Amino acid sequence: MPLSVIIGGWFGDEGKGKVVSYLGLVDKPGICVRTGSINAGHTVNYNGRTWKLRILPSCFVNESTQLMIAPGALLKIDVLLREIKETSSASRVWVDVNTGVIEDRHVESERSNEYLMKVIGSTGQGVGAAMVDRILRVLKTAKDFPELRDLTTDVSREVNEELDRGGSVIIEGTQGTFLSLYHGTYPYVTSRDTTAAGVISEVGVSPRLVGDIVLVFKAYVTRVGAGELPGELSMDEVITRGWTERGTVTGRPRRAAPFNIDLARRAVMLNRPTQIAITKFDALFPSARGKRKWVDLPVEARKWIESISEALKVPVTLVGTGEDSMDMIDLRREVIGP
Ligand code: IMP
Ligand code: MG
């Protein structure tokens, strides 16, 4: 579909980076737009290399894709420049003139805020503090920084023109549905709306143009920071199941719980996806590891996927079976058609 939006179904860290990098490599979109900010770490493993991105779109692995940062996103200049270098993507990175810029004082303000750091469990990256300034209309944006001049563009115009030309665009959401400022487990949430509607609003594209919404669920649920996590397992149990993870940005251990169908139903209601992606499937079914074909999955693994499609009334089209971007079972042709 010409415009696809990729959204997290849990509390972030569902593996959106992997899904977006796979779609980038296979669908080769003209543009990929990153929303959100540097509190969100998206990991890409491809051809034996690992990148932990906090602001660039995970589609960078496809070299023909233009990489854009949404007007509603917030960047930090040192993070942006470092990632451009690490991904060797200088000639195809574009920042909207209105993309907000986080400054050191925003980071300091968050890190000295005990409520935010201790009660909410913020990542302390200055994102919320910069959003406060944005709403007060005192935040500087990309156009105010001479060092960004050569990178700035009109992202919503670029996206709309690409779609009008018949090209394709991927919008990469950040965090997850239940960290949404409005629809999540308030106040234990991040500082923006992370649902599909919020994410397209950050880019400046009409809901009428959205072709696909891909909702990404990891095969189990994780959460970093405070707030409810239904069915939360003890750390010992998390270790036994091999579900131990650490935050990409903060290094904190992630809390974990089994796949939660009620939570998934609510995420489906809030985002109305056309497709579902399941990541880390090999954590549930070790014999699925590295498989790239549906027929190579054990019967019970196929049944589990089918039961999720049925329960949520949305087809599971992508199943991640390993770290590499290409470790994916892609059912889109079978399920949706060419
Ligand atoms: P903040 O947005 O950094 O202030 O963090 C607010 C809450 O959202 C905390 O519980 C964080 O751990 C969580 N959070 C923010 N960004 C991410 C993310 O990318 N993945 C997972 N949790 C996140
Ligand atoms: Mg993450």
Tab-separated table of C-alpha atoms and ligand atoms in Angstrom:
chain	number	residue	atom	x	y	z
A	1	MET	CA	0.000	0.000	0.000
A	2	PRO	CA	1.290	3.488	-0.793
A	3	LEU	CA	1.211	4.808	2.780
A	4	SER	CA	1.909	2.428	5.653
A	5	VAL	CA	2.027	3.368	9.315
A	6	ILE	CA	3.862	1.118	11.783
A	7	ILE	CA	2.611	1.276	15.378
A	8	GLY	CA	3.591	-0.470	18.622
A	9	GLY	CA	0.798	-2.493	20.229
A	10	TRP	CA	2.195	-2.721	23.781
A	11	PHE	CA	4.409	-0.400	25.866
A	12	GLY	CA	7.172	0.192	23.312
A	13	ASP	CA	10.036	-2.130	22.374
A	14	GLU	CA	7.808	-4.384	20.298
A	15	GLY	CA	10.415	-4.616	17.546
A	16	LYS	CA	9.157	-1.802	15.317
A	17	GLY	CA	12.726	-1.152	14.146
A	18	LYS	CA	13.030	-4.684	12.860
A	19	VAL	CA	9.648	-4.605	11.114
A	20	VAL	CA	10.346	-1.205	9.533
A	21	SER	CA	13.815	-2.274	8.363
A	22	TYR	CA	12.351	-5.426	6.789
A	23	LEU	CA	9.628	-3.455	5.004
A	24	GLY	CA	12.261	-0.962	3.857
A	25	LEU	CA	14.401	-3.699	2.330
A	26	VAL	CA	11.518	-5.547	0.675
A	27	ASP	CA	9.092	-2.771	-0.313
A	28	LYS	CA	11.740	-0.098	-1.021
A	29	PRO	CA	9.618	2.948	-0.124
A	30	GLY	CA	10.610	6.313	-1.602
A	31	ILE	CA	10.423	7.935	1.842
A	32	CYS	CA	10.451	6.702	5.433
A	33	VAL	CA	9.493	9.194	8.140
A	34	ARG	CA	10.433	8.831	11.774
A	35	THR	CA	8.102	10.295	14.403
A	36	GLY	CA	8.567	10.618	18.162
A	37	SER	CA	11.900	11.371	19.746
A	38	ILE	CA	15.206	10.228	21.162
A	39	ASN	CA	13.668	8.514	24.213
A	40	ALA	CA	12.705	5.684	21.843
A	41	GLY	CA	15.456	3.271	20.815
A	42	HIS	CA	14.853	1.238	17.661
A	43	THR	CA	17.250	-1.631	17.062
A	44	VAL	CA	18.179	-2.827	13.578
A	45	ASN	CA	20.288	-5.957	12.956
A	46	TYR	CA	21.214	-6.508	9.360
A	47	ASN	CA	23.957	-8.524	7.714
A	48	GLY	CA	25.844	-9.034	10.968
A	49	ARG	CA	25.742	-5.382	12.069
A	50	THR	CA	23.638	-3.766	14.819
A	51	TRP	CA	22.419	-0.160	14.985
A	52	LYS	CA	20.527	1.361	17.898
A	53	LEU	CA	18.682	4.306	16.414
A	54	ARG	CA	17.008	7.009	18.439
A	55	ILE	CA	16.008	9.461	15.725
A	56	LEU	CA	16.697	8.170	12.194
A	57	PRO	CA	14.124	5.936	10.471
A	58	SER	CA	14.927	2.213	10.592
A	59	CYS	CA	14.436	2.046	6.794
A	60	PHE	CA	17.973	3.394	6.362
A	61	VAL	CA	19.105	-0.145	5.477
A	62	ASN	CA	17.446	0.324	2.088
A	63	GLU	CA	19.809	2.713	0.366
A	64	SER	CA	17.270	4.186	-2.064
A	65	THR	CA	14.919	5.451	0.678
A	66	GLN	CA	14.929	9.138	1.665
A	67	LEU	CA	15.009	9.406	5.470
A	68	MET	CA	12.880	12.128	7.025
A	69	ILE	CA	12.115	13.408	10.511
A	70	ALA	CA	8.572	14.613	11.100
A	71	PRO	CA	7.633	18.187	12.029
A	72	GLY	CA	6.003	16.817	15.187
A	73	ALA	CA	9.151	14.910	16.170
A	74	LEU	CA	11.898	16.222	18.459
A	75	LEU	CA	15.561	15.704	17.671
A	76	LYS	CA	18.763	16.399	19.545
A	77	ILE	CA	21.517	17.652	17.285
A	78	ASP	CA	24.365	15.515	18.677
A	79	VAL	CA	22.225	12.358	18.465
A	80	LEU	CA	21.165	13.148	14.895
A	81	LEU	CA	24.695	13.827	13.674
A	82	ARG	CA	26.066	10.697	15.339
A	83	GLU	CA	23.399	8.497	13.734
A	84	ILE	CA	23.931	10.053	10.297
A	85	LYS	CA	27.599	9.110	10.647
A	86	GLU	CA	26.935	5.594	11.958
A	87	THR	CA	24.554	4.850	9.089
A	88	SER	CA	26.551	6.717	6.392
A	89	SER	CA	23.331	8.380	5.288
A	90	ALA	CA	24.296	12.068	5.094
A	91	SER	CA	23.039	12.566	1.524
A	92	ARG	CA	19.493	11.334	2.201
A	93	VAL	CA	18.542	12.590	5.665
A	94	TRP	CA	15.981	15.406	5.841
A	95	VAL	CA	14.580	17.254	8.827
A	96	ASP	CA	11.414	19.332	8.766
A	97	VAL	CA	11.901	23.058	9.399
A	98	ASN	CA	9.487	22.707	12.328
A	99	THR	CA	11.011	19.615	13.951
A	100	GLY	CA	11.601	20.532	17.592
A	101	VAL	CA	15.139	20.614	18.982
A	102	ILE	CA	15.945	19.337	22.483
A	103	GLU	CA	18.658	21.317	24.237
A	104	ASP	CA	20.845	20.362	27.202
A	105	ARG	CA	18.671	22.391	29.569
A	106	HIS	CA	15.710	20.130	28.755
A	107	VAL	CA	17.720	17.062	29.707
A	108	GLU	CA	18.909	18.731	32.915
A	109	SER	CA	15.390	19.819	33.804
A	110	GLU	CA	14.053	16.258	33.468
A	111	ARG	CA	16.926	14.621	35.302
A	112	SER	CA	16.479	16.945	38.278
A	113	ASN	CA	12.726	16.286	38.375
A	114	GLU	CA	12.189	13.599	41.029
A	115	TYR	CA	8.563	12.938	40.135
A	116	LEU	CA	9.459	12.269	36.515
A	117	MET	CA	12.559	10.195	37.223
A	118	LYS	CA	11.427	8.233	40.302
A	119	VAL	CA	7.628	8.004	40.080
A	120	ILE	CA	7.084	7.861	36.304
A	121	GLY	CA	10.438	6.297	35.461
A	122	SER	CA	11.200	8.662	32.583
A	123	THR	CA	14.128	7.892	30.318
A	124	GLY	CA	15.393	11.392	31.198
A	125	GLN	CA	16.150	12.393	27.618
A	126	GLY	CA	14.542	15.839	27.842
A	127	VAL	CA	11.649	14.967	25.569
A	128	GLY	CA	8.816	15.881	27.952
A	129	ALA	CA	10.541	19.129	28.990
A	130	ALA	CA	10.994	20.087	25.349
A	131	MET	CA	7.319	19.286	24.676
A	132	VAL	CA	6.396	21.687	27.481
A	133	ASP	CA	8.401	24.400	25.722
A	134	ARG	CA	6.810	23.477	22.416
A	135	ILE	CA	3.350	23.979	23.865
A	136	LEU	CA	4.449	27.269	25.402
A	137	ARG	CA	5.816	28.107	21.909
A	138	VAL	CA	9.300	28.861	23.093
A	139	LEU	CA	11.001	25.697	21.801
A	140	LYS	CA	13.480	26.243	18.985
A	141	THR	CA	12.961	24.223	15.863
A	142	ALA	CA	15.307	22.983	13.146
A	143	LYS	CA	15.109	26.241	11.162
A	144	ASP	CA	16.713	28.115	14.088
A	145	PHE	CA	19.963	26.130	13.867
A	146	PRO	CA	22.430	27.087	11.103
A	147	GLU	CA	24.139	23.668	11.389
A	148	LEU	CA	20.882	22.022	10.261
A	149	ARG	CA	20.255	24.371	7.325
A	150	ASP	CA	21.367	21.947	4.613
A	151	LEU	CA	19.155	19.193	6.036
A	152	THR	CA	15.877	21.067	6.342
A	153	THR	CA	12.870	20.554	4.105
A	154	ASP	CA	9.061	20.548	4.134
A	155	VAL	CA	8.389	16.940	5.164
A	156	SER	CA	4.596	16.937	4.802
A	157	ARG	CA	4.918	18.371	1.280
A	158	GLU	CA	7.576	15.778	0.360
A	159	VAL	CA	5.377	12.951	1.666
A	160	ASN	CA	2.240	14.196	-0.075
A	161	GLU	CA	4.085	14.709	-3.367
A	162	GLU	CA	5.616	11.244	-3.196
A	163	LEU	CA	2.148	9.742	-2.693
A	164	ASP	CA	0.674	11.875	-5.511
A	165	ARG	CA	3.406	10.550	-7.824
A	166	GLY	CA	2.312	6.992	-6.999
A	167	GLY	CA	5.288	6.324	-4.718
A	168	SER	CA	5.205	4.646	-1.322
A	169	VAL	CA	5.926	5.986	2.134
A	170	ILE	CA	6.417	4.325	5.522
A	171	ILE	CA	5.713	6.235	8.714
A	172	GLU	CA	7.560	4.773	11.696
A	173	GLY	CA	5.733	5.248	14.977
A	174	THR	CA	7.461	5.263	18.334
A	175	GLN	CA	6.871	3.654	21.716
A	176	GLY	CA	3.612	1.777	22.036
A	177	THR	CA	-0.129	2.281	22.243
A	178	PHE	CA	-0.256	2.065	26.051
A	179	LEU	CA	2.434	4.712	26.483
A	180	SER	CA	0.186	7.197	24.659
A	181	LEU	CA	-0.285	10.454	26.557
A	182	TYR	CA	-4.043	10.195	25.951
A	183	HIS	CA	-4.839	6.501	25.520
A	184	GLY	CA	-2.191	4.847	27.682
A	185	THR	CA	-1.862	4.113	31.389
A	186	TYR	CA	-1.752	7.773	32.412
A	187	PRO	CA	0.253	9.197	34.136
A	188	TYR	CA	2.721	6.372	33.421
A	189	VAL	CA	3.044	7.332	29.775
A	190	THR	CA	5.292	9.266	27.431
A	191	SER	CA	4.784	12.869	26.300
A	192	ARG	CA	2.934	12.322	22.998
A	193	ASP	CA	0.102	10.355	21.417
A	194	THR	CA	1.682	7.149	20.124
A	195	THR	CA	-1.418	5.730	18.382
A	196	ALA	CA	-1.848	5.694	14.599
A	197	ALA	CA	-3.869	8.904	14.613
A	198	GLY	CA	-1.237	10.745	16.662
A	199	VAL	CA	1.613	9.520	14.523
A	200	ILE	CA	0.137	10.675	11.203
A	201	SER	CA	-0.693	14.027	12.761
A	202	GLU	CA	3.026	14.419	13.576
A	203	VAL	CA	3.854	13.994	9.891
A	204	GLY	CA	1.119	16.146	8.347
A	205	VAL	CA	-0.681	13.625	6.175
A	206	SER	CA	-4.432	13.105	5.923
A	207	PRO	CA	-6.036	9.978	7.453
A	208	ARG	CA	-7.666	9.483	4.025
A	209	LEU	CA	-4.271	8.672	2.544
A	210	VAL	CA	-3.378	5.880	4.964
A	211	GLY	CA	-3.360	2.525	3.178
A	212	ASP	CA	-2.047	0.190	5.837
A	213	ILE	CA	-1.683	0.329	9.573
A	214	VAL	CA	0.617	-2.415	10.825
A	215	LEU	CA	0.271	-3.022	14.555
A	216	VAL	CA	3.353	-4.680	16.032
A	217	PHE	CA	3.073	-7.043	18.990
A	218	LYS	CA	6.067	-8.777	20.476
A	219	ALA	CA	5.293	-12.424	21.364
A	220	TYR	CA	5.329	-11.337	25.027
A	221	VAL	CA	4.756	-7.955	26.646
A	222	THR	CA	7.502	-5.804	28.173
A	223	ARG	CA	7.551	-2.514	29.978
A	224	VAL	CA	10.334	-0.292	31.337
A	225	GLY	CA	9.648	2.333	33.971
A	226	ALA	CA	6.624	2.446	36.257
A	227	GLY	CA	2.936	1.680	35.632
A	228	GLU	CA	0.708	-1.366	35.511
A	229	LEU	CA	1.715	-4.461	33.569
A	230	PRO	CA	-1.079	-7.049	33.656
A	231	GLY	CA	0.197	-10.584	34.259
A	232	GLU	CA	3.681	-9.343	35.205
A	233	LEU	CA	6.111	-12.206	35.884
A	234	SER	CA	8.752	-12.282	38.606
A	235	MET	CA	12.276	-11.529	37.373
A	236	ASP	CA	13.203	-15.178	38.102
A	237	GLU	CA	10.394	-16.346	35.828
A	238	VAL	CA	11.426	-13.836	33.150
A	239	ILE	CA	14.956	-15.284	33.254
A	240	THR	CA	13.667	-18.878	33.137
A	241	ARG	CA	11.640	-18.091	30.027
A	242	GLY	CA	14.582	-16.360	28.376
A	243	TRP	CA	12.667	-13.087	28.063
A	244	THR	CA	15.315	-10.886	29.680
A	245	GLU	CA	15.834	-7.598	27.880
A	246	ARG	CA	17.331	-4.227	28.703
A	247	GLY	CA	16.156	-0.781	27.581
A	248	THR	CA	17.915	0.449	24.433
A	249	VAL	CA	18.241	4.008	25.723
A	250	THR	CA	18.522	3.525	29.490
A	251	GLY	CA	19.899	-0.019	29.909
A	252	ARG	CA	17.227	-0.712	32.556
A	253	PRO	CA	15.909	-4.309	32.790
A	254	ARG	CA	12.515	-4.667	31.135
A	255	ARG	CA	9.588	-6.068	33.100
A	256	ALA	CA	7.776	-8.818	31.215
A	257	ALA	CA	4.411	-10.576	30.976
A	258	PRO	CA	2.891	-13.173	28.639
A	259	PHE	CA	1.052	-12.096	25.452
A	260	ASN	CA	-2.171	-10.464	26.641
A	261	ILE	CA	-5.135	-10.846	24.325
A	262	ASP	CA	-7.344	-8.316	26.161
A	263	LEU	CA	-4.660	-5.652	25.918
A	264	ALA	CA	-4.140	-6.577	22.263
A	265	ARG	CA	-7.882	-6.142	21.601
A	266	ARG	CA	-7.770	-2.656	23.040
A	267	ALA	CA	-4.722	-1.787	20.922
A	268	VAL	CA	-6.638	-3.031	17.886
A	269	MET	CA	-9.619	-0.878	18.825
A	270	LEU	CA	-7.463	2.227	19.251
A	271	ASN	CA	-5.471	1.780	16.028
A	272	ARG	CA	-7.782	-0.243	13.749
A	273	PRO	CA	-4.851	-1.941	12.009
A	274	THR	CA	-5.125	-3.621	8.612
A	275	GLN	CA	-2.319	-6.030	9.537
A	276	ILE	CA	-0.574	-7.411	12.598
A	277	ALA	CA	3.118	-8.184	12.939
A	278	ILE	CA	4.333	-10.584	15.634
A	279	THR	CA	7.981	-10.215	16.635
A	280	LYS	CA	10.328	-12.460	18.646
A	281	PHE	CA	8.175	-15.424	17.733
A	282	ASP	CA	11.179	-17.669	18.356
A	283	ALA	CA	10.963	-16.727	22.050
A	284	LEU	CA	7.672	-18.684	22.210
A	285	PHE	CA	8.555	-21.384	19.672
A	286	PRO	CA	12.332	-21.953	19.607
A	287	SER	CA	11.981	-24.280	16.597
A	288	ALA	CA	10.700	-21.280	14.591
A	289	ARG	CA	14.059	-19.548	14.940
A	290	GLY	CA	15.410	-18.143	11.690
A	291	LYS	CA	12.577	-19.615	9.602
A	292	ARG	CA	11.452	-17.515	6.650
A	293	LYS	CA	8.675	-19.693	5.261
A	294	TRP	CA	5.256	-20.446	6.760
A	295	VAL	CA	5.473	-24.134	5.816
A	296	ASP	CA	8.691	-24.474	7.817
A	297	LEU	CA	6.928	-23.543	11.055
A	298	PRO	CA	5.859	-26.354	13.393
A	299	VAL	CA	2.096	-26.991	13.421
A	300	GLU	CA	1.564	-25.645	16.942
A	301	ALA	CA	3.351	-22.408	15.996
A	302	ARG	CA	1.127	-21.945	12.947
A	303	LYS	CA	-1.925	-22.628	15.121
A	304	TRP	CA	-0.859	-19.968	17.607
A	305	ILE	CA	-0.564	-17.370	14.825
A	306	GLU	CA	-3.938	-18.369	13.401
A	307	SER	CA	-5.562	-18.123	16.824
A	308	ILE	CA	-4.260	-14.548	17.188
A	309	SER	CA	-5.629	-13.542	13.764
A	310	GLU	CA	-8.987	-15.032	14.696
A	311	ALA	CA	-9.203	-13.536	18.168
A	312	LEU	CA	-8.266	-10.052	16.953
A	313	LYS	CA	-10.112	-10.277	13.606
A	314	VAL	CA	-7.063	-8.823	11.872
A	315	PRO	CA	-4.672	-10.925	9.790
A	316	VAL	CA	-1.176	-11.587	11.118
A	317	THR	CA	0.910	-10.856	8.011
A	318	LEU	CA	4.470	-10.632	9.359
A	319	VAL	CA	6.160	-12.977	11.825
A	320	GLY	CA	9.657	-12.174	13.090
A	321	THR	CA	11.762	-15.259	13.808
A	322	GLY	CA	15.219	-13.858	14.589
A	323	GLU	CA	17.249	-10.680	14.998
A	324	ASP	CA	18.190	-10.073	11.381
A	325	SER	CA	15.903	-7.724	9.451
A	326	MET	CA	15.301	-10.522	6.939
A	327	ASP	CA	14.386	-13.167	9.554
A	328	MET	CA	10.710	-12.713	8.752
A	329	ILE	CA	7.836	-14.825	7.527
A	330	ASP	CA	5.902	-12.558	5.171
A	331	LEU	CA	2.324	-13.694	4.611
A	332	ARG	CA	1.096	-10.531	2.898
A	333	ARG	CA	0.686	-12.118	-0.528
A	334	GLU	CA	-1.176	-15.138	0.809
A	335	VAL	CA	-3.374	-13.216	3.206
A	336	ILE	CA	-4.028	-9.926	1.408
A	337	GLY	CA	-3.090	-10.649	-2.198
A	338	PRO	CA	-0.502	-9.059	-4.470
B	1	IMP	P1	9.763	9.541	28.945
B	1	IMP	O1	8.894	9.622	27.730
B	1	IMP	O2	11.215	9.370	28.599
B	1	IMP	O3	9.551	10.658	29.923
B	1	IMP	O4	9.351	8.233	29.742
B	1	IMP	C1	8.014	8.055	30.214
B	1	IMP	C2	7.694	6.561	30.301
B	1	IMP	O5	7.701	6.014	28.991
B	1	IMP	C3	8.708	5.736	31.093
B	1	IMP	O6	8.024	4.641	31.696
B	1	IMP	C4	9.651	5.219	30.017
B	1	IMP	O7	10.310	4.043	30.423
B	1	IMP	C5	8.675	4.978	28.901
B	1	IMP	N1	9.304	5.067	27.583
B	1	IMP	C6	9.645	6.184	26.917
B	1	IMP	N2	10.180	5.865	25.725
B	1	IMP	C7	10.175	4.533	25.645
B	1	IMP	C8	10.570	3.600	24.632
B	1	IMP	O8	11.041	3.938	23.562
B	1	IMP	N3	10.390	2.284	24.923
B	1	IMP	C9	9.841	1.878	26.074
B	1	IMP	N4	9.462	2.695	27.041
B	1	IMP	C10	9.619	4.019	26.823
B	2	MG	MG	12.826	0.557	22.018
